[in-house]
Amino acid sequence: MNPFRTLAPIRPAWLLLAGAVHVAALAQTATVTASPPPAAATAPANAPDACRLMPRADIEALFPGRPVTDKGPTLSPLSRGPQYAESCAYVVRLPSPTSTLDFARFASLTVVRWGDSPVVGRGTAKDSFASIRTARERVATDPKLSLRIEPLAGVGEEAFMETSAHRVAVYARKGDLIVSTSLDAYSSQTPGNASALARQALSRWQPGTGMVAAAAPIATQAAVEVPADTRVSQTAPADQWPDACALMTPEDVKAVFPDMTIAAPVQFKGKITHESRENRIEEIPKPIGCLYNVRRTDSLDGKRVTVSHQVQMSVRNLASTPAFSQRYFEISRKVGEPKTPVTGLGDEANIDILNRIQIRKGLLSVEVRVGGGERDAALHAVARERVNALAARVAAKLP
C-alpha cells in the first residue's frame, strides 16, 4: 500500500442533496427561459397604412427629378390597440432660390382617425372632423401665428387647408377616415401639391373595406418651380456708382502735394456679384479706384534722397438704402479699425494709424489713403496732414 495515496473525501448526504437540488433548479430555470414570447398584436386587415396612402411615387411625381428620401412609417401607440402605420414622412431636396445649394423640405401624411372606436374620440368621424376644424380655426384667431384656414373642395367628403409662412396642411375626411397631409412651404406649387396628396390618399381608402388601389396615378408635375429671389439688393445698380478719379482728380492731388511730381493716375475697375441660384456679375463701368504715385528728390548731407507717397481714392460701396449703408460702414470700420473720428467729412468718418480715412455720406462710402513714411515719424505726420486735406476736397464732391 502506498502511504502517500490521498483518499477521496467522503461528502455528507445533506451536501449531495443540496447539489441535486441546485442542478434541478438550473434545469427548471433553463426551461422557463426557453418559453416562447407571447404573440405580438397585429393590425386588422382593414387598417389604414400611411405609407400606402401616400407612397414615395406620389412625392416623386410632384417633384420630378428631385432626390426623395423615405423617413419611414411611425406606428400608432399600443394604447390604441393593434398597431398600424399611423404616419409616413419623406424628405425632398429642392433648389434654394438664393444660392447654388439645395435644402430639405418635408412631406408627411398622418392618419388622424379611422373607424368608430371610442378610444379614438367621441361621436362619429364626421363629429371629430368638425371638432378638429373648430379647434384649428380657434388657433388661427391668434394674429401672431399668421395662420389662414379655408375650405377645400374636391378632396374627400370634406376638407380644409391650413396655410402658414412655413407649412401647408390639408385636413380631409372620407367616411370613417380622417387624414392630414403636410408640406413644408416652398413655392406657389405647395398648396396644390398638398391638396393632390390628400386627394390621392383618400382615393386609396374605401369605407367598410379599407385600403384599395387608386383608380389612377397622381398627376405628374411638369417641373419643380424655383421660387423667385425676393431679397432686396443691398447695393445700388452698377451704373449709379461714381467715378473715383473724378472724386479725386490730378488737380486735387497737385493742390495738396504742390512740392511733388505727380504721375498719371492708375485706374481700377470693379464688379458687383448678385448672389442667387445663378450668380449674376455686373461690371461697374466707371473706375472704383484711382492711384497716384507722387515723389520728390531732396538733398540730405550731400546725398540725394527720394521721398514718395501713394495717394489712393477708393469707392468702397454705394448702398441701396441708408440702413444698408450704415451697416456696411460699421462692418468696414471694425475690419479696418479706423478708431479716430474725423469731423466735417460727410455723415461720419474715421482715420486709422495707416493714414486711411473712411467717409460715409448718404448711400456712399469711400476711402482716401496717403501711404509712405511709415518708418519715419516726421514723414508719417506730414502724410497724415495731407490725407486730411485730400479727404476734405473729396468730401466736398460727394453727392
mmCIF file of C-alpha atoms in Angstrom:
data_model
loop_
_atom_site.group_PDB
_atom_site.id
_atom_site.type_symbol
_atom_site.label_atom_id
_atom_site.label_comp_id
_atom_site.label_asym_id
_atom_site.label_seq_id
_atom_site.Cartn_x
_atom_site.Cartn_y
_atom_site.Cartn_z
ATOM 1 C CA MET A 1 0.000 0.000 0.000
ATOM 2 C CA ASN A 2 1.253 3.461 -0.927
ATOM 3 C CA PRO A 3 1.298 5.511 2.304
ATOM 4 C CA PHE A 4 1.089 8.756 0.334
ATOM 5 C CA ARG A 5 -2.108 7.902 -1.570
ATOM 6 C CA THR A 6 -4.797 10.516 -0.971
ATOM 7 C CA LEU A 7 -8.212 9.159 -0.265
ATOM 8 C CA ALA A 8 -11.266 10.848 -1.854
ATOM 9 C CA PRO A 9 -13.165 12.860 0.738
ATOM 10 C CA ILE A 10 -16.460 11.486 1.871
ATOM 11 C CA ARG A 11 -19.257 14.039 1.299
ATOM 12 C CA PRO A 12 -22.108 14.092 3.717
ATOM 13 C CA ALA A 13 -25.546 13.172 2.443
ATOM 14 C CA TRP A 14 -27.001 16.659 3.014
ATOM 15 C CA LEU A 15 -24.346 18.173 0.699
ATOM 16 C CA LEU A 16 -25.187 15.720 -2.064
ATOM 17 C CA LEU A 17 -28.826 16.529 -1.672
ATOM 18 C CA ALA A 18 -28.152 20.272 -1.950
ATOM 19 C CA GLY A 19 -26.207 19.698 -5.146
ATOM 20 C CA ALA A 20 -29.070 17.746 -6.609
ATOM 21 C CA VAL A 21 -31.469 20.497 -5.724
ATOM 22 C CA HIS A 22 -29.156 23.074 -7.364
ATOM 23 C CA VAL A 23 -28.985 21.045 -10.582
ATOM 24 C CA ALA A 24 -32.745 20.716 -10.585
ATOM 25 C CA ALA A 25 -33.107 24.455 -10.114
ATOM 26 C CA LEU A 26 -30.816 25.133 -13.066
ATOM 27 C CA ALA A 27 -32.816 22.763 -15.206
ATOM 28 C CA GLN A 28 -36.011 24.469 -14.144
ATOM 29 C CA THR A 29 -34.559 27.913 -14.910
ATOM 30 C CA ALA A 30 -33.447 26.827 -18.373
ATOM 31 C CA THR A 31 -36.925 25.527 -19.062
ATOM 32 C CA VAL A 32 -38.569 28.824 -18.104
ATOM 33 C CA THR A 33 -36.130 30.929 -20.205
ATOM 34 C CA ALA A 34 -36.800 28.870 -23.302
ATOM 35 C CA SER A 35 -40.551 29.563 -23.170
ATOM 36 C CA PRO A 36 -41.757 31.331 -26.378
ATOM 37 C CA PRO A 37 -42.771 35.021 -26.014
ATOM 38 C CA PRO A 38 -46.414 35.986 -26.387
ATOM 39 C CA ALA A 39 -47.520 36.672 -29.936
ATOM 40 C CA ALA A 40 -47.364 40.360 -30.989
ATOM 41 C CA ALA A 41 -50.598 42.169 -31.747
ATOM 42 C CA THR A 42 -51.235 42.646 -35.445
ATOM 43 C CA ALA A 43 -53.204 45.340 -37.202
ATOM 44 C CA PRO A 44 -56.663 44.475 -38.508
ATOM 45 C CA ALA A 45 -56.840 43.624 -42.186
ATOM 46 C CA ASN A 46 -58.782 46.810 -42.944
ATOM 47 C CA ALA A 47 -56.443 49.173 -41.033
ATOM 48 C CA PRO A 48 -55.037 52.165 -42.942
ATOM 49 C CA ASP A 49 -51.362 52.257 -43.858
ATOM 50 C CA ALA A 50 -49.967 55.801 -44.059
ATOM 51 C CA CYS A 51 -47.106 54.841 -46.382
ATOM 52 C CA ARG A 52 -49.503 53.102 -48.755
ATOM 53 C CA LEU A 53 -51.918 56.025 -48.629
ATOM 54 C CA MET A 54 -49.032 58.328 -49.630
ATOM 55 C CA PRO A 55 -46.299 56.265 -51.326
ATOM 56 C CA ARG A 56 -42.963 57.584 -52.468
ATOM 57 C CA ALA A 57 -44.148 57.507 -56.085
ATOM 58 C CA ASP A 58 -46.623 60.323 -55.322
ATOM 59 C CA ILE A 59 -43.833 62.556 -53.984
ATOM 60 C CA GLU A 60 -41.606 61.816 -56.972
ATOM 61 C CA ALA A 61 -44.453 62.677 -59.363
ATOM 62 C CA LEU A 62 -44.997 66.079 -57.722
ATOM 63 C CA PHE A 63 -41.253 66.838 -57.511
ATOM 64 C CA PRO A 64 -39.856 65.332 -60.746
ATOM 65 C CA GLY A 65 -36.110 64.847 -60.869
ATOM 66 C CA ARG A 66 -35.567 65.789 -57.230
ATOM 67 C CA PRO A 67 -33.950 63.400 -54.669
ATOM 68 C CA VAL A 68 -36.519 61.880 -52.271
ATOM 69 C CA THR A 69 -35.600 60.098 -49.034
ATOM 70 C CA ASP A 70 -38.009 57.827 -47.138
ATOM 71 C CA LYS A 71 -38.183 58.590 -43.427
ATOM 72 C CA GLY A 72 -40.423 55.537 -42.982
ATOM 73 C CA PRO A 73 -43.651 54.904 -41.093
ATOM 74 C CA THR A 74 -44.488 55.727 -37.490
ATOM 75 C CA LEU A 75 -46.632 53.126 -35.739
ATOM 76 C CA SER A 76 -49.649 54.044 -33.663
ATOM 77 C CA PRO A 77 -49.323 53.695 -29.854
ATOM 78 C CA LEU A 78 -50.109 50.301 -28.337
ATOM 79 C CA SER A 79 -52.684 52.023 -26.151
ATOM 80 C CA ARG A 80 -54.896 52.270 -29.227
ATOM 81 C CA GLY A 81 -54.945 48.544 -29.698
ATOM 82 C CA PRO A 82 -53.334 46.693 -32.628
ATOM 83 C CA GLN A 83 -50.626 48.787 -34.183
ATOM 84 C CA TYR A 84 -50.746 50.177 -37.726
ATOM 85 C CA ALA A 85 -48.709 52.672 -39.778
ATOM 86 C CA GLU A 86 -50.202 55.891 -38.459
ATOM 87 C CA SER A 87 -47.900 58.373 -40.238
ATOM 88 C CA CYS A 88 -45.343 58.435 -43.012
ATOM 89 C CA ALA A 89 -42.765 61.077 -43.944
ATOM 90 C CA TYR A 90 -40.382 61.869 -46.807
ATOM 91 C CA VAL A 91 -37.614 64.414 -47.354
ATOM 92 C CA VAL A 92 -37.309 66.161 -50.727
ATOM 93 C CA ARG A 93 -34.165 68.049 -51.762
ATOM 94 C CA LEU A 94 -35.233 71.252 -53.507
ATOM 95 C CA PRO A 95 -33.184 74.063 -55.082
ATOM 96 C CA SER A 96 -32.625 77.156 -52.992
ATOM 97 C CA PRO A 97 -33.615 80.393 -54.755
ATOM 98 C CA THR A 98 -30.778 82.315 -53.080
ATOM 99 C CA SER A 99 -27.770 80.015 -53.562
ATOM 100 C CA THR A 100 -26.466 77.109 -55.604
ATOM 101 C CA LEU A 101 -27.258 74.737 -52.723
ATOM 102 C CA ASP A 102 -30.309 72.539 -52.191
ATOM 103 C CA PHE A 103 -32.274 72.320 -48.964
ATOM 104 C CA ALA A 104 -34.588 69.757 -47.374
ATOM 105 C CA ARG A 105 -38.368 70.005 -47.351
ATOM 106 C CA PHE A 106 -40.625 67.526 -45.534
ATOM 107 C CA ALA A 107 -43.778 65.860 -46.836
ATOM 108 C CA SER A 108 -45.888 63.777 -44.470
ATOM 109 C CA LEU A 109 -49.258 62.103 -44.030
ATOM 110 C CA THR A 110 -50.869 61.339 -40.679
ATOM 111 C CA VAL A 111 -53.943 59.220 -40.019
ATOM 112 C CA VAL A 112 -55.820 61.396 -37.549
ATOM 113 C CA ARG A 113 -58.653 58.902 -37.031
ATOM 114 C CA TRP A 114 -60.200 55.843 -38.582
ATOM 115 C CA GLY A 115 -63.169 53.680 -37.574
ATOM 116 C CA ASP A 116 -65.605 54.457 -34.789
ATOM 117 C CA SER A 117 -63.562 53.205 -31.850
ATOM 118 C CA PRO A 118 -64.483 55.060 -28.616
ATOM 119 C CA VAL A 119 -60.781 55.059 -27.705
ATOM 120 C CA VAL A 120 -60.053 57.490 -30.527
ATOM 121 C CA GLY A 121 -62.726 60.032 -29.703
ATOM 122 C CA ARG A 122 -66.382 60.616 -29.038
ATOM 123 C CA GLY A 123 -69.022 60.679 -31.711
ATOM 124 C CA THR A 124 -68.671 59.811 -35.378
ATOM 125 C CA ALA A 125 -65.762 60.591 -37.664
ATOM 126 C CA LYS A 126 -67.809 63.489 -39.008
ATOM 127 C CA ASP A 127 -68.170 64.871 -35.477
ATOM 128 C CA SER A 128 -64.416 64.515 -34.927
ATOM 129 C CA PHE A 129 -63.641 66.358 -38.152
ATOM 130 C CA ALA A 130 -65.925 69.244 -37.166
ATOM 131 C CA SER A 131 -64.179 69.392 -33.785
ATOM 132 C CA ILE A 132 -60.736 69.475 -35.450
ATOM 133 C CA ARG A 133 -61.780 72.291 -37.772
ATOM 134 C CA THR A 134 -63.237 74.318 -34.889
ATOM 135 C CA ALA A 135 -60.044 73.880 -32.863
ATOM 136 C CA ARG A 136 -57.807 74.930 -35.771
ATOM 137 C CA GLU A 137 -59.989 77.966 -36.514
ATOM 138 C CA ARG A 138 -59.691 78.991 -32.866
ATOM 139 C CA VAL A 139 -55.893 78.739 -33.068
ATOM 140 C CA ALA A 140 -55.887 80.780 -36.285
ATOM 141 C CA THR A 141 -57.502 83.743 -34.495
ATOM 142 C CA ASP A 142 -54.119 84.497 -32.886
ATOM 143 C CA PRO A 143 -52.626 87.164 -35.219
ATOM 144 C CA LYS A 144 -49.086 86.312 -34.123
ATOM 145 C CA LEU A 145 -49.339 82.876 -35.767
ATOM 146 C CA SER A 146 -50.375 84.169 -39.222
ATOM 147 C CA LEU A 147 -52.491 81.093 -39.948
ATOM 148 C CA ARG A 148 -55.133 81.033 -42.662
ATOM 149 C CA ILE A 149 -57.956 78.446 -42.688
ATOM 150 C CA GLU A 150 -60.062 77.974 -45.812
ATOM 151 C CA PRO A 151 -62.460 75.276 -47.052
ATOM 152 C CA LEU A 152 -61.188 72.928 -49.743
ATOM 153 C CA ALA A 153 -63.490 71.352 -52.325
ATOM 154 C CA GLY A 154 -62.895 68.148 -54.248
ATOM 155 C CA VAL A 155 -60.912 66.357 -51.547
ATOM 156 C CA GLY A 156 -62.830 63.501 -49.893
ATOM 157 C CA GLU A 157 -66.211 64.290 -48.383
ATOM 158 C CA GLU A 158 -64.975 67.408 -46.595
ATOM 159 C CA ALA A 159 -61.630 69.146 -46.241
ATOM 160 C CA PHE A 160 -59.944 72.398 -45.276
ATOM 161 C CA MET A 161 -56.489 73.857 -45.854
ATOM 162 C CA GLU A 162 -54.312 75.495 -43.207
ATOM 163 C CA THR A 163 -51.581 77.790 -44.529
ATOM 164 C CA SER A 164 -48.729 79.436 -42.624
ATOM 165 C CA ALA A 165 -45.472 81.016 -43.673
ATOM 166 C CA HIS A 166 -43.672 77.697 -43.232
ATOM 167 C CA ARG A 167 -46.206 74.951 -43.927
ATOM 168 C CA VAL A 168 -49.334 73.974 -45.851
ATOM 169 C CA ALA A 169 -51.551 71.282 -44.295
ATOM 170 C CA VAL A 170 -54.745 69.696 -45.620
ATOM 171 C CA TYR A 171 -57.203 68.019 -43.221
ATOM 172 C CA ALA A 172 -59.632 65.762 -45.063
ATOM 173 C CA ARG A 173 -62.261 63.100 -44.302
ATOM 174 C CA LYS A 174 -63.671 60.226 -46.318
ATOM 175 C CA GLY A 175 -66.181 58.100 -44.437
ATOM 176 C CA ASP A 176 -64.556 56.922 -41.213
ATOM 177 C CA LEU A 177 -61.018 58.021 -42.196
ATOM 178 C CA ILE A 178 -59.503 61.424 -41.340
ATOM 179 C CA VAL A 179 -56.036 62.252 -42.644
ATOM 180 C CA SER A 180 -53.727 65.251 -42.630
ATOM 181 C CA THR A 181 -51.164 65.850 -45.368
ATOM 182 C CA SER A 182 -48.424 68.388 -44.720
ATOM 183 C CA LEU A 183 -45.838 70.027 -46.973
ATOM 184 C CA ASP A 184 -43.143 72.497 -45.989
ATOM 185 C CA ALA A 185 -43.762 75.745 -47.854
ATOM 186 C CA TYR A 186 -41.610 76.113 -50.948
ATOM 187 C CA SER A 187 -43.245 77.835 -53.914
ATOM 188 C CA SER A 188 -46.673 78.607 -55.340
ATOM 189 C CA GLN A 189 -46.935 74.873 -56.127
ATOM 190 C CA THR A 190 -47.113 73.918 -52.439
ATOM 191 C CA PRO A 191 -50.892 74.354 -51.838
ATOM 192 C CA GLY A 192 -51.789 72.410 -54.978
ATOM 193 C CA ASN A 193 -49.336 69.638 -54.128
ATOM 194 C CA ALA A 194 -50.672 69.293 -50.573
ATOM 195 C CA SER A 195 -54.235 69.064 -51.929
ATOM 196 C CA ALA A 196 -53.212 66.500 -54.561
ATOM 197 C CA LEU A 197 -51.554 64.298 -51.942
ATOM 198 C CA ALA A 198 -54.658 64.342 -49.722
ATOM 199 C CA ARG A 199 -56.985 63.683 -52.664
ATOM 200 C CA GLN A 200 -54.877 60.766 -53.900
ATOM 201 C CA ALA A 201 -54.546 59.306 -50.392
ATOM 202 C CA LEU A 202 -58.323 59.218 -49.885
ATOM 203 C CA SER A 203 -58.767 57.568 -53.285
ATOM 204 C CA ARG A 204 -56.935 54.581 -51.775
ATOM 205 C CA TRP A 205 -59.488 54.185 -48.967
ATOM 206 C CA GLN A 206 -62.919 52.579 -49.164
ATOM 207 C CA PRO A 207 -65.105 52.918 -46.036
ATOM 208 C CA GLY A 208 -66.088 49.490 -44.729
ATOM 209 C CA THR A 209 -63.381 47.816 -46.823
ATOM 210 C CA GLY A 210 -60.120 49.589 -46.008
ATOM 211 C CA MET A 211 -57.143 50.006 -48.317
ATOM 212 C CA VAL A 212 -57.850 49.775 -52.056
ATOM 213 C CA ALA A 213 -55.887 50.557 -55.214
ATOM 214 C CA ALA A 214 -56.165 54.096 -56.579
ATOM 215 C CA ALA A 215 -58.192 54.352 -59.775
ATOM 216 C CA ALA A 216 -55.481 56.439 -61.446
ATOM 217 C CA PRO A 217 -51.946 57.628 -60.599
ATOM 218 C CA ILE A 218 -51.397 61.089 -59.189
ATOM 219 C CA ALA A 219 -50.934 63.786 -61.848
ATOM 220 C CA THR A 220 -47.246 64.458 -62.517
ATOM 221 C CA GLN A 221 -45.899 67.988 -62.337
ATOM 222 C CA ALA A 222 -44.136 69.164 -65.481
ATOM 223 C CA ALA A 223 -41.285 70.693 -63.440
ATOM 224 C CA VAL A 224 -40.371 71.914 -59.984
ATOM 225 C CA GLU A 225 -40.860 75.651 -59.686
ATOM 226 C CA VAL A 226 -37.932 77.543 -58.188
ATOM 227 C CA PRO A 227 -39.225 80.482 -56.099
ATOM 228 C CA ALA A 228 -38.153 83.961 -57.072
ATOM 229 C CA ASP A 229 -35.348 85.531 -55.081
ATOM 230 C CA THR A 230 -37.253 88.290 -53.309
ATOM 231 C CA ARG A 231 -34.298 89.679 -51.355
ATOM 232 C CA VAL A 232 -33.704 93.410 -51.634
ATOM 233 C CA SER A 233 -30.336 94.185 -53.198
ATOM 234 C CA GLN A 234 -28.003 95.806 -50.694
ATOM 235 C CA THR A 235 -26.031 97.554 -53.435
ATOM 236 C CA ALA A 236 -27.146 100.220 -55.882
ATOM 237 C CA PRO A 237 -27.039 99.396 -59.621
ATOM 238 C CA ALA A 238 -23.573 99.451 -61.185
ATOM 239 C CA ASP A 239 -24.351 102.383 -63.489
ATOM 240 C CA GLN A 240 -25.006 104.604 -60.446
ATOM 241 C CA TRP A 241 -21.553 104.169 -58.910
ATOM 242 C CA PRO A 242 -19.399 107.341 -59.088
ATOM 243 C CA ASP A 243 -16.056 107.754 -60.825
ATOM 244 C CA ALA A 244 -13.218 107.525 -58.270
ATOM 245 C CA CYS A 245 -10.890 109.564 -60.493
ATOM 246 C CA ALA A 246 -13.498 112.340 -60.732
ATOM 247 C CA LEU A 247 -13.809 112.455 -56.940
ATOM 248 C CA MET A 248 -10.021 112.888 -56.598
ATOM 249 C CA THR A 249 -8.523 114.478 -59.711
ATOM 250 C CA PRO A 250 -4.862 115.227 -60.511
ATOM 251 C CA GLU A 251 -5.659 118.875 -59.671
ATOM 252 C CA ASP A 252 -6.789 117.823 -56.176
ATOM 253 C CA VAL A 253 -3.586 115.873 -55.635
ATOM 254 C CA LYS A 254 -1.456 118.760 -57.004
ATOM 255 C CA ALA A 255 -3.170 121.197 -54.644
ATOM 256 C CA VAL A 256 -2.215 119.057 -51.631
ATOM 257 C CA PHE A 257 1.211 117.979 -52.945
ATOM 258 C CA PRO A 258 2.476 121.163 -54.728
ATOM 259 C CA ASP A 259 6.101 120.257 -53.970
ATOM 260 C CA MET A 260 5.955 116.839 -55.611
ATOM 261 C CA THR A 261 5.804 115.311 -59.073
ATOM 262 C CA ILE A 262 2.530 113.501 -59.787
ATOM 263 C CA ALA A 263 2.366 110.534 -62.150
ATOM 264 C CA ALA A 264 -0.693 109.778 -64.292
ATOM 265 C CA PRO A 265 -3.408 108.024 -62.289
ATOM 266 C CA VAL A 266 -3.763 104.257 -62.347
ATOM 267 C CA GLN A 267 -7.422 103.239 -62.569
ATOM 268 C CA PHE A 268 -9.029 100.154 -61.032
ATOM 269 C CA LYS A 269 -12.265 98.610 -62.231
ATOM 270 C CA GLY A 270 -14.715 96.618 -60.156
ATOM 271 C CA LYS A 271 -17.630 94.204 -60.331
ATOM 272 C CA ILE A 272 -20.813 93.599 -58.378
ATOM 273 C CA THR A 273 -21.799 89.984 -57.740
ATOM 274 C CA HIS A 274 -25.518 89.418 -57.240
ATOM 275 C CA GLU A 275 -25.678 86.106 -55.390
ATOM 276 C CA SER A 276 -28.676 83.934 -56.192
ATOM 277 C CA ARG A 277 -29.472 80.476 -57.601
ATOM 278 C CA GLU A 278 -27.413 81.605 -60.577
ATOM 279 C CA ASN A 279 -24.979 84.338 -59.571
ATOM 280 C CA ARG A 280 -25.083 87.413 -61.788
ATOM 281 C CA ILE A 281 -21.913 89.507 -62.173
ATOM 282 C CA GLU A 282 -22.285 93.148 -63.167
ATOM 283 C CA GLU A 283 -19.348 95.217 -64.386
ATOM 284 C CA ILE A 284 -19.085 98.707 -62.857
ATOM 285 C CA PRO A 285 -18.476 100.970 -65.851
ATOM 286 C CA LYS A 286 -16.557 103.707 -64.008
ATOM 287 C CA PRO A 287 -13.320 103.175 -62.087
ATOM 288 C CA ILE A 288 -13.815 102.456 -58.392
ATOM 289 C CA GLY A 289 -10.159 103.127 -57.564
ATOM 290 C CA CYS A 290 -7.671 105.809 -58.558
ATOM 291 C CA LEU A 291 -3.988 105.626 -57.537
ATOM 292 C CA TYR A 292 -1.435 108.446 -57.833
ATOM 293 C CA ASN A 293 2.296 107.971 -57.247
ATOM 294 C CA VAL A 294 3.864 111.221 -56.055
ATOM 295 C CA ARG A 295 7.553 111.870 -55.346
ATOM 296 C CA ARG A 296 10.314 114.433 -54.954
ATOM 297 C CA THR A 297 14.051 114.309 -54.561
ATOM 298 C CA ASP A 298 15.736 116.038 -51.620
ATOM 299 C CA SER A 299 19.369 116.591 -50.783
ATOM 300 C CA LEU A 300 20.416 115.381 -47.358
ATOM 301 C CA ASP A 301 24.050 115.594 -46.230
ATOM 302 C CA GLY A 302 25.142 115.837 -49.829
ATOM 303 C CA LYS A 303 23.118 112.787 -50.809
ATOM 304 C CA ARG A 304 20.036 112.586 -52.986
ATOM 305 C CA VAL A 305 17.038 111.217 -51.076
ATOM 306 C CA THR A 306 13.735 110.334 -52.750
ATOM 307 C CA VAL A 307 10.508 110.907 -50.841
ATOM 308 C CA SER A 308 7.441 109.153 -52.257
ATOM 309 C CA HIS A 309 3.815 108.567 -51.393
ATOM 310 C CA GLN A 310 0.993 106.517 -52.795
ATOM 311 C CA VAL A 311 -2.204 108.511 -52.863
ATOM 312 C CA GLN A 312 -5.333 106.448 -53.422
ATOM 313 C CA MET A 313 -9.033 107.132 -53.690
ATOM 314 C CA SER A 314 -11.427 104.123 -53.473
ATOM 315 C CA VAL A 315 -15.197 103.873 -53.799
ATOM 316 C CA ARG A 316 -15.975 101.216 -51.218
ATOM 317 C CA ASN A 317 -19.719 100.905 -51.518
ATOM 318 C CA LEU A 318 -22.841 102.523 -52.906
ATOM 319 C CA ALA A 319 -25.692 101.045 -50.914
ATOM 320 C CA SER A 320 -29.323 100.737 -51.978
ATOM 321 C CA THR A 321 -30.742 102.100 -48.700
ATOM 322 C CA PRO A 322 -29.439 104.233 -45.799
ATOM 323 C CA ALA A 323 -29.748 101.260 -43.454
ATOM 324 C CA PHE A 324 -27.514 99.105 -45.673
ATOM 325 C CA SER A 325 -25.058 101.996 -45.981
ATOM 326 C CA GLN A 326 -24.761 102.371 -42.218
ATOM 327 C CA ARG A 327 -24.394 98.618 -41.767
ATOM 328 C CA TYR A 328 -21.630 98.380 -44.358
ATOM 329 C CA PHE A 329 -19.740 101.322 -42.859
ATOM 330 C CA GLU A 330 -19.913 99.790 -39.381
ATOM 331 C CA ILE A 331 -18.553 96.471 -40.660
ATOM 332 C CA SER A 332 -15.720 98.145 -42.592
ATOM 333 C CA ARG A 333 -14.835 100.226 -39.547
ATOM 334 C CA LYS A 334 -14.446 97.069 -37.460
ATOM 335 C CA VAL A 335 -12.366 95.316 -40.116
ATOM 336 C CA GLY A 336 -10.067 98.259 -40.868
ATOM 337 C CA GLU A 337 -10.041 99.517 -37.286
ATOM 338 C CA PRO A 338 -10.157 103.262 -38.058
ATOM 339 C CA LYS A 339 -10.769 104.233 -34.457
ATOM 340 C CA THR A 340 -10.242 108.009 -34.541
ATOM 341 C CA PRO A 341 -13.310 110.009 -35.640
ATOM 342 C CA VAL A 342 -12.840 112.844 -38.119
ATOM 343 C CA THR A 343 -15.389 115.659 -38.138
ATOM 344 C CA GLY A 344 -16.678 117.686 -41.050
ATOM 345 C CA LEU A 345 -16.471 114.873 -43.606
ATOM 346 C CA GLY A 346 -19.914 113.635 -44.618
ATOM 347 C CA ASP A 347 -22.199 111.862 -42.137
ATOM 348 C CA GLU A 348 -19.362 110.045 -40.390
ATOM 349 C CA ALA A 349 -15.645 109.461 -40.902
ATOM 350 C CA ASN A 350 -12.725 107.769 -39.172
ATOM 351 C CA ILE A 351 -8.959 107.557 -39.650
ATOM 352 C CA ASP A 352 -6.608 104.691 -38.792
ATOM 353 C CA ILE A 353 -2.882 104.549 -37.988
ATOM 354 C CA LEU A 354 -2.021 103.871 -41.662
ATOM 355 C CA ASN A 355 -3.437 107.257 -42.695
ATOM 356 C CA ARG A 356 -6.597 105.828 -44.255
ATOM 357 C CA ILE A 357 -9.768 107.877 -43.873
ATOM 358 C CA GLN A 358 -13.113 106.200 -44.405
ATOM 359 C CA ILE A 359 -16.032 108.516 -45.159
ATOM 360 C CA ARG A 360 -19.741 107.791 -45.363
ATOM 361 C CA LYS A 361 -22.155 110.298 -46.816
ATOM 362 C CA GLY A 362 -25.678 109.125 -47.522
ATOM 363 C CA LEU A 363 -25.516 105.894 -49.502
ATOM 364 C CA LEU A 364 -21.859 106.281 -50.478
ATOM 365 C CA SER A 365 -18.751 105.029 -48.640
ATOM 366 C CA VAL A 366 -15.253 105.982 -49.823
ATOM 367 C CA GLU A 367 -11.695 105.709 -48.577
ATOM 368 C CA VAL A 368 -8.826 108.179 -49.027
ATOM 369 C CA ARG A 369 -5.283 106.995 -48.267
ATOM 370 C CA VAL A 370 -1.812 108.533 -48.273
ATOM 371 C CA GLY A 371 0.804 105.813 -47.875
ATOM 372 C CA GLY A 372 4.529 106.155 -47.254
ATOM 373 C CA GLY A 373 6.712 107.296 -44.392
ATOM 374 C CA GLU A 374 5.539 104.577 -42.006
ATOM 375 C CA ARG A 375 9.107 104.180 -40.694
ATOM 376 C CA ASP A 376 9.755 107.926 -40.460
ATOM 377 C CA ALA A 377 7.676 109.623 -37.798
ATOM 378 C CA ALA A 378 8.090 113.134 -39.254
ATOM 379 C CA LEU A 379 7.207 111.992 -42.784
ATOM 380 C CA HIS A 380 4.274 109.984 -41.458
ATOM 381 C CA ALA A 381 2.941 113.065 -39.660
ATOM 382 C CA VAL A 382 3.148 115.101 -42.886
ATOM 383 C CA ALA A 383 1.266 112.336 -44.723
ATOM 384 C CA ARG A 384 -1.434 112.499 -42.069
ATOM 385 C CA GLU A 385 -1.901 116.235 -42.619
ATOM 386 C CA ARG A 386 -2.100 115.767 -46.360
ATOM 387 C CA VAL A 387 -4.615 112.869 -46.216
ATOM 388 C CA ASN A 388 -6.912 115.082 -44.142
ATOM 389 C CA ALA A 389 -6.619 117.856 -46.714
ATOM 390 C CA LEU A 390 -7.360 115.443 -49.565
ATOM 391 C CA ALA A 391 -10.321 113.921 -47.719
ATOM 392 C CA ALA A 392 -11.825 117.378 -47.269
ATOM 393 C CA ARG A 393 -11.627 118.024 -51.010
ATOM 394 C CA VAL A 394 -13.200 114.616 -51.769
ATOM 395 C CA ALA A 395 -15.967 115.062 -49.203
ATOM 396 C CA ALA A 396 -16.956 118.354 -50.837
ATOM 397 C CA LYS A 397 -17.700 116.458 -54.072
ATOM 398 C CA LEU A 398 -19.739 113.639 -52.550
ATOM 399 C CA PRO A 399 -23.413 113.752 -53.586
#
